[in-house]
Amino acid sequence: MYAAVDLGSNSFRLHIGKHDGEAIRVLKSVREPIRLAAGLDKDGNLTPAAMQTALNCLKNFRTVLAAYKLDAVRVVATSAMRVARNGAAFLPEAELAIGYPIEIISGEEEGRLIYMGVAAAVALPGERRLVIDIGGGSTELILGRGPEIEKVESFSVGTVKQSLSFFIGGRVDGPSFEAAILSARSHFEDAAPPYHPQFWKQCYGSSGTARTIADIIIKNGLGREVNAQSLEALKQRFIECGHVSKIDMPGLKPDRASTIIGGLAILIGLVRELDIPLVVPIEAGLRMGVMWDLHLRSTKRDRREQSVQACVQRFHVDQRRANRVAVDALALYAQTKPAGDQYNRLLYWSALLHEMGMVVSHTGYHKHAAYIIANADLPGFTAREQRTMSGMIVAHKGNLRKVAEVLAETDFAKAIVAFRLAVLFMHSRIDLDFTQIKLRFKSRIELEIQRDWVAQHPTLSYWLEKEQEQWDEVGVDFLIRTSG
């Protein structure tokens, strides 16, 4: 059983689902209209009131989650938290309220998760499709065929800002609508060509915005589908109302009227700019994609593994050396008896990619690799995971002062010493026999190796002495014994 929590710019939503055959069946769904994006002040900070509203919601979600026996939970935050200047500072308090880590995901990762949800729901393996998702703070366009994503882009235009910027005070008129539509089109015009209809067969609207607009159109007799004509008819009906407070139509909940007008402007802008003939609303998207991602991880079909292998190929990594370091680092790490397994896979992937920076320069290659990992768009990885891997890679070589603060986390420090020793033994051309080496790390590092290794590999004693010095600089004793 999985739970997906979506901290969106307009609403916070929660899905609890269970994998059932070829589908994930939603058992519980909760939505609260938090309006987080509307809670950003003129300086781009979340106001105290907005943060308190969010915390109250997260505490409620924690109660809901506690009622289920869950195999995995993933909490993702989108556009409003991405752009909030105090978003990172607010994160620890928010995590405490819900009881789980919160990932502020990139727009591209958001798009990929959305597409995963749609692809699983449609289940047409060869269909070429465009998925559009109009959220409170951003809009994602994803082009793909069947389950495979070909192109994903995120645009900083969403329902909340569009509504607040162009329908000031809730007034709805023709000039305001056209200005909002033109503004939306300006965000998409440069990126439009790859998304034109000749590149796909079906266009899906995955957001609540698209589904709500479709519902209003059908229930008010404005058309049988979402196309340019029915969208124009709905726009005119809103204009006739004159004000958000007067919009009372079947299919539209009162709390959504203030933002759906901005969403309609964006959807019309997309239809005009991309020449979309028909938008098919679909009850699938980010939360369903998050649950499918959790399911794939549990069945060893992890997108992160695919991302790492793609990097190995793209950066021409020497796979023989990389695989050796990765395997040895994990084996050495296991000898240190870490408290948990949270770093196992991150250590393995970091070791596979530790030499990727050599495509930039052999000098300081670890710094180049660390920078790439920290800033690259790696499908499946969270920003936090990428920062951890970046820290591991930059720490595998040279002085340890640059990561001294995070070495206070014991398991991380154990991962680093295992990583560094794996690289050291690889460079010394020592084929490790793990019955002949012992690594312990409690209050100090203790390494026991075979005496004949030093005689057979002249540089080993030099590198081990340097390693002792590096750990000594950060206040960690490193004792080396020889045996045999």
JSON list of C-alpha atoms in Angstrom, two decimals, residues 112-203:
[
{"chain": "A", "resi": 112, "resn": "ARG", "atom": "CA", "xyz": [7.85, 12.95, -15.50]},
{"chain": "A", "resi": 113, "resn": "LEU", "atom": "CA", "xyz": [5.76, 11.79, -12.54]},
{"chain": "A", "resi": 114, "resn": "ILE", "atom": "CA", "xyz": [2.63, 13.23, -14.12]},
{"chain": "A", "resi": 115, "resn": "TYR", "atom": "CA", "xyz": [3.35, 11.34, -17.34]},
{"chain": "A", "resi": 116, "resn": "MET", "atom": "CA", "xyz": [3.93, 8.08, -15.43]},
{"chain": "A", "resi": 117, "resn": "GLY", "atom": "CA", "xyz": [0.46, 8.42, -13.92]},
{"chain": "A", "resi": 118, "resn": "VAL", "atom": "CA", "xyz": [-1.18, 9.13, -17.26]},
{"chain": "A", "resi": 119, "resn": "ALA", "atom": "CA", "xyz": [0.71, 6.38, -19.12]},
{"chain": "A", "resi": 120, "resn": "ALA", "atom": "CA", "xyz": [-0.35, 3.81, -16.52]},
{"chain": "A", "resi": 121, "resn": "ALA", "atom": "CA", "xyz": [-3.99, 4.91, -16.76]},
{"chain": "A", "resi": 122, "resn": "VAL", "atom": "CA", "xyz": [-4.13, 4.95, -20.57]},
{"chain": "A", "resi": 123, "resn": "ALA", "atom": "CA", "xyz": [-2.11, 1.74, -21.08]},
{"chain": "A", "resi": 124, "resn": "LEU", "atom": "CA", "xyz": [-1.73, 2.12, -24.85]},
{"chain": "A", "resi": 125, "resn": "PRO", "atom": "CA", "xyz": [1.92, 1.16, -25.39]},
{"chain": "A", "resi": 126, "resn": "GLY", "atom": "CA", "xyz": [2.35, 2.64, -28.87]},
{"chain": "A", "resi": 127, "resn": "GLU", "atom": "CA", "xyz": [0.26, 5.80, -28.55]},
{"chain": "A", "resi": 128, "resn": "ARG", "atom": "CA", "xyz": [2.07, 9.09, -29.17]},
{"chain": "A", "resi": 129, "resn": "ARG", "atom": "CA", "xyz": [0.64, 11.61, -26.74]},
{"chain": "A", "resi": 130, "resn": "LEU", "atom": "CA", "xyz": [0.94, 15.09, -25.34]},
{"chain": "A", "resi": 131, "resn": "VAL", "atom": "CA", "xyz": [0.11, 15.54, -21.65]},
{"chain": "A", "resi": 132, "resn": "ILE", "atom": "CA", "xyz": [-0.61, 19.00, -20.31]},
{"chain": "A", "resi": 133, "resn": "ASP", "atom": "CA", "xyz": [-0.87, 19.71, -16.60]},
{"chain": "A", "resi": 134, "resn": "ILE", "atom": "CA", "xyz": [-1.97, 23.19, -15.51]},
{"chain": "A", "resi": 135, "resn": "GLY", "atom": "CA", "xyz": [-1.19, 23.61, -11.82]},
{"chain": "A", "resi": 136, "resn": "GLY", "atom": "CA", "xyz": [-1.47, 26.44, -9.35]},
{"chain": "A", "resi": 137, "resn": "GLY", "atom": "CA", "xyz": [2.08, 27.69, -9.93]},
{"chain": "A", "resi": 138, "resn": "SER", "atom": "CA", "xyz": [3.37, 26.03, -13.08]},
{"chain": "A", "resi": 139, "resn": "THR", "atom": "CA", "xyz": [2.31, 24.24, -16.25]},
{"chain": "A", "resi": 140, "resn": "GLU", "atom": "CA", "xyz": [4.00, 21.10, -17.55]},
{"chain": "A", "resi": 141, "resn": "LEU", "atom": "CA", "xyz": [4.08, 19.83, -21.13]},
{"chain": "A", "resi": 142, "resn": "ILE", "atom": "CA", "xyz": [5.17, 16.22, -21.62]},
{"chain": "A", "resi": 143, "resn": "LEU", "atom": "CA", "xyz": [5.55, 14.49, -24.97]},
{"chain": "A", "resi": 144, "resn": "GLY", "atom": "CA", "xyz": [5.87, 10.72, -25.10]},
{"chain": "A", "resi": 145, "resn": "ARG", "atom": "CA", "xyz": [5.07, 7.40, -26.72]},
{"chain": "A", "resi": 146, "resn": "GLY", "atom": "CA", "xyz": [3.43, 4.76, -24.53]},
{"chain": "A", "resi": 147, "resn": "PRO", "atom": "CA", "xyz": [5.37, 4.62, -21.25]},
{"chain": "A", "resi": 148, "resn": "GLU", "atom": "CA", "xyz": [8.43, 6.42, -22.67]},
{"chain": "A", "resi": 149, "resn": "ILE", "atom": "CA", "xyz": [8.92, 10.16, -22.18]},
{"chain": "A", "resi": 150, "resn": "GLU", "atom": "CA", "xyz": [10.51, 11.98, -25.10]},
{"chain": "A", "resi": 151, "resn": "LYS", "atom": "CA", "xyz": [10.39, 15.59, -23.91]},
{"chain": "A", "resi": 152, "resn": "VAL", "atom": "CA", "xyz": [9.30, 17.34, -20.74]},
{"chain": "A", "resi": 153, "resn": "GLU", "atom": "CA", "xyz": [9.24, 21.05, -19.92]},
{"chain": "A", "resi": 154, "resn": "SER", "atom": "CA", "xyz": [7.91, 23.11, -17.05]},
{"chain": "A", "resi": 155, "resn": "PHE", "atom": "CA", "xyz": [6.68, 26.69, -17.48]},
{"chain": "A", "resi": 156, "resn": "SER", "atom": "CA", "xyz": [6.28, 29.21, -14.67]},
{"chain": "A", "resi": 157, "resn": "VAL", "atom": "CA", "xyz": [2.67, 30.06, -15.38]},
{"chain": "A", "resi": 158, "resn": "GLY", "atom": "CA", "xyz": [-0.12, 28.72, -13.18]},
{"chain": "A", "resi": 159, "resn": "THR", "atom": "CA", "xyz": [-3.72, 29.30, -12.24]},
{"chain": "A", "resi": 160, "resn": "VAL", "atom": "CA", "xyz": [-3.09, 31.28, -9.05]},
{"chain": "A", "resi": 161, "resn": "LYS", "atom": "CA", "xyz": [-0.78, 33.94, -10.44]},
{"chain": "A", "resi": 162, "resn": "GLN", "atom": "CA", "xyz": [-2.77, 34.24, -13.66]},
{"chain": "A", "resi": 163, "resn": "SER", "atom": "CA", "xyz": [-5.99, 34.79, -11.73]},
{"chain": "A", "resi": 164, "resn": "LEU", "atom": "CA", "xyz": [-4.48, 37.29, -9.31]},
{"chain": "A", "resi": 165, "resn": "SER", "atom": "CA", "xyz": [-2.59, 39.22, -12.00]},
{"chain": "A", "resi": 166, "resn": "PHE", "atom": "CA", "xyz": [-5.32, 39.67, -14.62]},
{"chain": "A", "resi": 167, "resn": "PHE", "atom": "CA", "xyz": [-8.67, 39.37, -12.82]},
{"chain": "A", "resi": 168, "resn": "ILE", "atom": "CA", "xyz": [-7.92, 41.97, -10.19]},
{"chain": "A", "resi": 169, "resn": "GLY", "atom": "CA", "xyz": [-10.43, 42.15, -7.39]},
{"chain": "A", "resi": 170, "resn": "GLY", "atom": "CA", "xyz": [-12.30, 39.25, -8.97]},
{"chain": "A", "resi": 171, "resn": "ARG", "atom": "CA", "xyz": [-13.49, 41.32, -11.96]},
{"chain": "A", "resi": 172, "resn": "VAL", "atom": "CA", "xyz": [-13.97, 39.23, -15.12]},
{"chain": "A", "resi": 173, "resn": "ASP", "atom": "CA", "xyz": [-14.22, 41.01, -18.50]},
{"chain": "A", "resi": 174, "resn": "GLY", "atom": "CA", "xyz": [-13.18, 40.52, -22.11]},
{"chain": "A", "resi": 175, "resn": "PRO", "atom": "CA", "xyz": [-9.98, 42.64, -22.11]},
{"chain": "A", "resi": 176, "resn": "SER", "atom": "CA", "xyz": [-8.77, 40.98, -18.89]},
{"chain": "A", "resi": 177, "resn": "PHE", "atom": "CA", "xyz": [-9.32, 37.52, -20.38]},
{"chain": "A", "resi": 178, "resn": "GLU", "atom": "CA", "xyz": [-7.51, 38.32, -23.62]},
{"chain": "A", "resi": 179, "resn": "ALA", "atom": "CA", "xyz": [-4.59, 39.82, -21.69]},
{"chain": "A", "resi": 180, "resn": "ALA", "atom": "CA", "xyz": [-4.38, 36.67, -19.54]},
{"chain": "A", "resi": 181, "resn": "ILE", "atom": "CA", "xyz": [-4.50, 34.44, -22.66]},
{"chain": "A", "resi": 182, "resn": "LEU", "atom": "CA", "xyz": [-1.79, 36.45, -24.44]},
{"chain": "A", "resi": 183, "resn": "SER", "atom": "CA", "xyz": [0.38, 36.32, -21.32]},
{"chain": "A", "resi": 184, "resn": "ALA", "atom": "CA", "xyz": [0.00, 32.53, -21.19]},
{"chain": "A", "resi": 185, "resn": "ARG", "atom": "CA", "xyz": [0.86, 32.19, -24.89]},
{"chain": "A", "resi": 186, "resn": "SER", "atom": "CA", "xyz": [4.03, 34.22, -24.37]},
{"chain": "A", "resi": 187, "resn": "HIS", "atom": "CA", "xyz": [5.32, 31.53, -22.00]},
{"chain": "A", "resi": 188, "resn": "PHE", "atom": "CA", "xyz": [4.82, 28.76, -24.56]},
{"chain": "A", "resi": 189, "resn": "GLU", "atom": "CA", "xyz": [5.58, 30.34, -27.93]},
{"chain": "A", "resi": 190, "resn": "ASP", "atom": "CA", "xyz": [9.35, 29.65, -27.98]},
{"chain": "A", "resi": 191, "resn": "ALA", "atom": "CA", "xyz": [8.89, 26.04, -26.91]},
{"chain": "A", "resi": 192, "resn": "ALA", "atom": "CA", "xyz": [5.81, 25.35, -29.05]},
{"chain": "A", "resi": 193, "resn": "PRO", "atom": "CA", "xyz": [7.14, 23.66, -32.25]},
{"chain": "A", "resi": 194, "resn": "PRO", "atom": "CA", "xyz": [7.94, 20.18, -30.81]},
{"chain": "A", "resi": 195, "resn": "TYR", "atom": "CA", "xyz": [4.49, 20.01, -29.24]},
{"chain": "A", "resi": 196, "resn": "HIS", "atom": "CA", "xyz": [2.41, 20.65, -32.36]},
{"chain": "A", "resi": 197, "resn": "PRO", "atom": "CA", "xyz": [-0.18, 17.98, -33.31]},
{"chain": "A", "resi": 198, "resn": "GLN", "atom": "CA", "xyz": [1.95, 16.36, -36.03]},
{"chain": "A", "resi": 199, "resn": "PHE", "atom": "CA", "xyz": [4.09, 14.88, -33.23]},
{"chain": "A", "resi": 200, "resn": "TRP", "atom": "CA", "xyz": [1.28, 13.21, -31.27]},
{"chain": "A", "resi": 201, "resn": "LYS", "atom": "CA", "xyz": [-2.06, 11.48, -31.69]},
{"chain": "A", "resi": 202, "resn": "GLN", "atom": "CA", "xyz": [-3.90, 12.38, -28.47]},
{"chain": "A", "resi": 203, "resn": "CYS", "atom": "CA", "xyz": [-3.68, 15.27, -26.01]}
]
